[in-house]
Tab-separated table of C-alpha atoms in Angstrom:
chain	number	residue	atom	x	y	z
A	232	LYS	CA	-79.224	31.044	-53.001
A	233	GLN	CA	-78.361	29.211	-56.389
A	234	GLU	CA	-75.352	26.841	-55.953
A	235	VAL	CA	-74.158	24.795	-58.798
A	236	THR	CA	-72.362	21.335	-58.217
A	237	GLN	CA	-70.378	19.311	-60.840
A	238	ILE	CA	-69.469	15.931	-60.274
A	239	PRO	CA	-67.300	14.002	-60.592
A	240	ALA	CA	-64.415	16.954	-60.341
A	241	ALA	CA	-61.974	15.106	-62.382
A	242	LEU	CA	-62.218	12.311	-64.847
A	243	SER	CA	-59.510	10.262	-66.847
A	244	VAL	CA	-61.026	7.988	-69.661
A	245	PRO	CA	-59.234	5.979	-72.275
A	246	GLU	CA	-60.086	7.374	-75.872
A	247	GLY	CA	-63.423	6.183	-77.618
A	248	GLU	CA	-65.270	5.774	-74.643
A	249	ASN	CA	-69.050	7.373	-73.897
A	250	LEU	CA	-69.366	9.716	-70.761
A	251	VAL	CA	-71.454	11.502	-69.057
A	252	LEU	CA	-70.770	14.653	-66.597
A	253	ASN	CA	-73.115	16.012	-64.367
A	254	CYS	CA	-74.266	19.195	-63.011
A	255	SER	CA	-76.858	20.056	-60.109
A	256	PHE	CA	-78.649	23.320	-58.747
A	257	THR	CA	-80.346	23.991	-55.824
A	258	ASP	CA	-83.251	26.441	-57.408
A	259	SER	CA	-84.884	24.860	-59.967
A	260	ALA	CA	-86.392	28.189	-61.115
A	261	ILE	CA	-84.074	28.779	-64.161
A	262	TYR	CA	-84.639	29.291	-67.639
A	263	ASN	CA	-81.736	28.069	-69.306
A	264	LEU	CA	-78.428	26.009	-68.489
A	265	GLN	CA	-75.285	26.306	-70.297
A	266	TRP	CA	-72.563	24.019	-70.805
A	267	PHE	CA	-68.902	25.588	-71.671
A	268	ARG	CA	-65.621	24.003	-72.425
A	269	GLN	CA	-62.196	25.922	-71.073
A	270	ASP	CA	-58.924	24.848	-72.224
A	271	PRO	CA	-56.018	25.370	-69.567
A	272	GLY	CA	-55.359	29.325	-68.974
A	273	LYS	CA	-57.936	29.867	-71.755
A	274	GLY	CA	-61.348	31.723	-71.886
A	275	LEU	CA	-64.777	29.772	-72.026
A	276	THR	CA	-66.525	28.382	-75.118
A	277	SER	CA	-69.927	27.609	-75.042
A	278	LEU	CA	-71.093	24.194	-76.093
A	279	LEU	CA	-74.989	23.971	-75.455
A	280	LEU	CA	-77.090	26.305	-74.374
A	281	ILE	CA	-80.389	24.383	-73.446
A	282	GLN	CA	-83.817	26.553	-72.638
A	283	SER	CA	-85.975	25.346	-69.931
A	284	SER	CA	-88.838	24.193	-72.135
A	285	GLN	CA	-86.159	21.837	-74.007
A	286	ARG	CA	-85.205	18.838	-72.357
A	287	GLU	CA	-82.529	17.942	-74.664
A	288	GLN	CA	-79.901	19.530	-76.985
A	289	THR	CA	-77.247	18.343	-79.141
A	290	SER	CA	-74.180	19.484	-81.144
A	291	GLY	CA	-72.379	16.997	-82.992
A	292	ARG	CA	-71.014	13.963	-80.303
A	293	LEU	CA	-72.512	16.265	-77.645
A	294	ASN	CA	-76.128	15.976	-76.015
A	295	ALA	CA	-76.861	17.944	-73.045
A	296	SER	CA	-80.076	17.070	-71.263
A	297	LEU	CA	-81.881	19.325	-68.486
A	298	ASP	CA	-84.160	17.855	-65.507
A	299	LYS	CA	-85.446	21.331	-64.223
A	300	SER	CA	-87.554	19.491	-61.553
A	301	SER	CA	-84.610	17.280	-60.019
A	302	GLY	CA	-82.501	20.016	-60.542
A	303	ARG	CA	-79.788	18.271	-62.646
A	304	SER	CA	-78.110	18.352	-66.406
A	305	THR	CA	-75.861	15.566	-67.711
A	306	LEU	CA	-73.489	16.241	-70.376
A	307	TYR	CA	-72.934	13.294	-72.678
A	308	ILE	CA	-69.929	12.755	-74.863
A	309	ALA	CA	-69.859	10.205	-77.464
A	310	ALA	CA	-66.715	8.556	-79.199
A	311	SER	CA	-64.404	10.664	-76.439
A	312	GLN	CA	-60.895	12.018	-78.328
A	313	PRO	CA	-58.056	13.180	-76.664
A	314	GLY	CA	-58.987	16.417	-78.045
A	315	ASP	CA	-61.802	16.747	-76.182
A	316	SER	CA	-59.515	16.833	-72.945
A	317	ALA	CA	-60.446	20.113	-71.279
A	318	THR	CA	-62.167	21.542	-68.228
A	319	TYR	CA	-66.233	21.372	-68.541
A	320	LEU	CA	-68.459	24.098	-66.766
A	321	CYS	CA	-71.867	24.282	-66.412
A	322	ALA	CA	-73.874	27.683	-65.365
A	323	VAL	CA	-76.968	28.934	-64.735
A	324	PRO	CA	-78.452	32.523	-64.702
A	325	LEU	CA	-79.390	34.523	-61.616
A	326	THR	CA	-81.398	37.668	-61.997
A	327	GLN	CA	-80.945	40.284	-59.147
A	328	GLY	CA	-82.259	43.255	-59.568
A	329	GLY	CA	-81.906	44.624	-63.153
A	330	SER	CA	-78.724	42.440	-63.754
A	331	GLU	CA	-78.061	38.825	-64.566
A	332	LYS	CA	-75.071	36.964	-63.786
A	333	LEU	CA	-74.095	33.399	-64.564
A	334	VAL	CA	-73.403	30.951	-61.383
A	335	PHE	CA	-71.178	28.301	-62.326
A	336	GLY	CA	-69.893	24.966	-61.047
A	337	LYS	CA	-66.374	24.095	-60.318
A	338	GLY	CA	-66.149	21.990	-63.442
A	339	THR	CA	-65.227	18.930	-64.338
A	340	LYS	CA	-61.853	18.264	-65.533
A	341	LEU	CA	-61.788	15.486	-68.635
A	342	THR	CA	-58.353	13.484	-69.615
A	343	VAL	CA	-59.017	11.416	-72.728
A	344	ASN	CA	-55.861	9.326	-72.998
A	345	PRO	CA	-55.228	8.326	-76.849
Y	178	GLU	CA	-68.777	40.325	-86.991
Y	179	THR	CA	-65.664	40.298	-84.389
Y	180	GLY	CA	-65.800	38.129	-80.751
Y	181	VAL	CA	-64.836	39.709	-77.344
Y	182	THR	CA	-61.382	40.757	-76.762
Y	183	GLN	CA	-59.901	41.198	-73.774
Y	184	SER	CA	-56.236	43.103	-73.103
Y	185	PRO	CA	-53.637	42.641	-72.049
Y	186	THR	CA	-53.315	38.919	-72.056
Y	187	HIS	CA	-51.484	38.411	-68.934
Y	188	LEU	CA	-49.798	40.594	-66.805
Y	189	ILE	CA	-47.710	40.520	-63.326
Y	190	LYS	CA	-48.213	43.184	-60.445
Y	191	THR	CA	-46.889	43.607	-56.817
Y	192	ARG	CA	-49.019	43.486	-53.747
Y	193	GLY	CA	-50.326	46.965	-53.398
Y	194	GLN	CA	-50.144	48.153	-56.922
Y	195	GLN	CA	-53.359	49.079	-59.223
Y	196	VAL	CA	-54.233	47.758	-62.359
Y	197	THR	CA	-56.491	47.879	-65.185
Y	198	LEU	CA	-58.062	45.388	-67.663
Y	199	ARG	CA	-59.756	46.177	-70.658
Y	200	CYS	CA	-62.513	44.616	-72.600
Y	201	SER	CA	-64.059	45.020	-76.063
Y	202	SER	CA	-67.618	43.998	-76.256
Y	203	GLN	CA	-68.997	41.803	-79.447
Y	204	SER	CA	-70.689	43.759	-82.020
Y	205	GLY	CA	-74.440	44.842	-81.148
Y	206	HIS	CA	-73.993	44.219	-77.340
Y	207	ASN	CA	-74.476	46.450	-74.653
Y	208	THR	CA	-73.982	44.870	-71.677
Y	209	VAL	CA	-70.473	43.820	-70.212
Y	210	SER	CA	-70.140	41.173	-67.569
Y	211	TRP	CA	-66.780	40.533	-65.533
Y	212	TYR	CA	-65.923	37.443	-63.797
Y	213	GLN	CA	-62.864	36.309	-61.660
Y	214	GLN	CA	-61.999	32.815	-61.948
Y	215	ALA	CA	-59.218	31.475	-59.344
Y	216	LEU	CA	-57.230	28.402	-60.102
Y	217	GLY	CA	-59.140	25.486	-59.847
Y	218	GLN	CA	-62.445	27.280	-59.451
Y	219	GLY	CA	-65.233	28.077	-61.589
Y	220	PRO	CA	-65.775	31.941	-62.286
Y	221	GLN	CA	-67.072	34.328	-59.852
Y	222	PHE	CA	-69.299	37.303	-60.800
Y	223	ILE	CA	-67.716	40.640	-59.898
Y	224	PHE	CA	-70.174	43.067	-61.868
Y	225	GLN	CA	-72.298	43.918	-64.581
Y	226	TYR	CA	-72.392	47.246	-66.871
Y	227	TYR	CA	-75.310	48.067	-68.741
Y	228	ARG	CA	-75.401	51.312	-71.098
Y	229	GLU	CA	-72.302	52.740	-68.945
Y	230	GLU	CA	-73.824	52.316	-65.238
Y	231	GLU	CA	-73.113	49.646	-63.009
Y	232	ASN	CA	-75.985	47.114	-63.134
Y	233	GLY	CA	-75.150	44.712	-60.425
Y	234	ARG	CA	-72.531	43.723	-58.086
Y	235	GLY	CA	-71.206	40.177	-56.958
Y	236	ASN	CA	-69.178	40.055	-53.504
Y	237	PHE	CA	-66.198	41.835	-54.142
Y	238	PRO	CA	-64.990	44.593	-52.302
Y	239	PRO	CA	-65.055	48.542	-53.553
Y	240	ARG	CA	-61.383	48.260	-54.725
Y	241	PHE	CA	-63.045	46.501	-57.691
Y	242	SER	CA	-64.475	49.150	-59.926
Y	243	GLY	CA	-65.352	49.802	-63.510
Y	244	LEU	CA	-66.336	51.488	-66.450
Y	245	GLN	CA	-68.220	51.075	-69.609
Y	246	PHE	CA	-67.799	53.544	-72.453
Y	247	PRO	CA	-70.243	54.838	-74.930
Y	248	ASN	CA	-69.028	52.299	-77.268
Y	249	TYR	CA	-69.713	49.546	-74.918
Y	250	SER	CA	-66.287	48.502	-74.059
Y	251	SER	CA	-65.284	48.305	-70.417
Y	252	GLU	CA	-62.504	48.408	-67.938
Y	253	LEU	CA	-61.853	46.588	-65.034
Y	254	ASN	CA	-59.664	48.564	-62.118
Y	255	VAL	CA	-58.195	46.941	-59.043
Y	256	ASN	CA	-56.791	48.781	-56.304
Y	257	ALA	CA	-54.368	48.115	-53.661
Y	258	LEU	CA	-53.648	44.370	-55.155
Y	259	GLU	CA	-53.677	41.464	-52.607
Y	260	LEU	CA	-52.023	38.127	-53.339
Y	261	ASP	CA	-55.569	36.678	-53.373
Y	262	ASP	CA	-56.490	38.748	-56.540
Y	263	SER	CA	-54.111	36.612	-58.741
Y	264	ALA	CA	-56.744	34.973	-60.799
Y	265	LEU	CA	-58.095	34.732	-64.700
Y	266	TYR	CA	-60.343	37.729	-65.491
Y	267	LEU	CA	-63.201	36.911	-67.860
Y	268	CYS	CA	-65.249	39.132	-69.272
Y	269	ALA	CA	-68.542	38.751	-71.023
Y	270	SER	CA	-70.791	40.611	-73.375
Y	271	SER	CA	-74.376	40.412	-74.183
Y	272	HIS	CA	-77.431	42.256	-75.614
Y	273	ALA	CA	-79.295	43.207	-72.433
Y	274	ASN	CA	-79.366	40.022	-70.373
Y	275	LEU	CA	-79.490	37.904	-73.303
Y	276	GLU	CA	-76.786	35.117	-73.819
Y	277	GLN	CA	-73.288	36.127	-72.571
Y	278	TYR	CA	-70.414	35.293	-75.123
Y	279	PHE	CA	-66.737	35.464	-73.258
Y	280	GLY	CA	-63.480	36.717	-73.835
Y	281	PRO	CA	-60.352	34.926	-73.677
Y	282	GLY	CA	-59.449	36.358	-70.176
Y	283	THR	CA	-56.628	38.257	-68.769
Y	284	ARG	CA	-54.195	36.237	-66.348
Y	285	LEU	CA	-53.178	38.482	-63.550
Y	286	THR	CA	-50.408	37.363	-61.189
Y	287	VAL	CA	-49.798	39.339	-58.227
Y	288	THR	CA	-46.676	38.747	-56.358
């Protein structure tokens, strides 16, 4: 059974700090991992999708890494801004029968203080 | 290319009632997945529809049911609503089992 854990559950930082969000998964037989952003009461916005053949993926101030062997991924946010305040979720795909579902962590709630 | 849309945005129902939530998939996508997200939790997989057939189901009771139409849009129906059904319901569309794209969600409150 695939389980995804995110640490910390909440994080509060001053504007301008670099920060790291952590995601761990129990079954390393994944072929990708995805990071999402969720604003309060809203849907999910995909930030980065890392294929298992990749070790890193970058988009602007965001950098995500994936280490399948250790069952870990990190999301690095550089020079944080108040607009980065949101909940960040990681998810891995799990294939059961003919369907593929995403298994999510509970998220890390980030607050960036001006 | 239009993204995934969901309706309604939010609604309030009474315990015991029935509700239907709707999702329009992104153009070119033939698969729709539904997720339930309780407050403070990650989304939980309800079921998936592929070419109008249920293709997989999570740990949800039979009072959660769905449909997919020939244009690949989808409905989620919940009968005999319970207080614990209060949540954000998300749908995601994809082409087969490729990357899933999420809609804005429907906030359901059961009183």
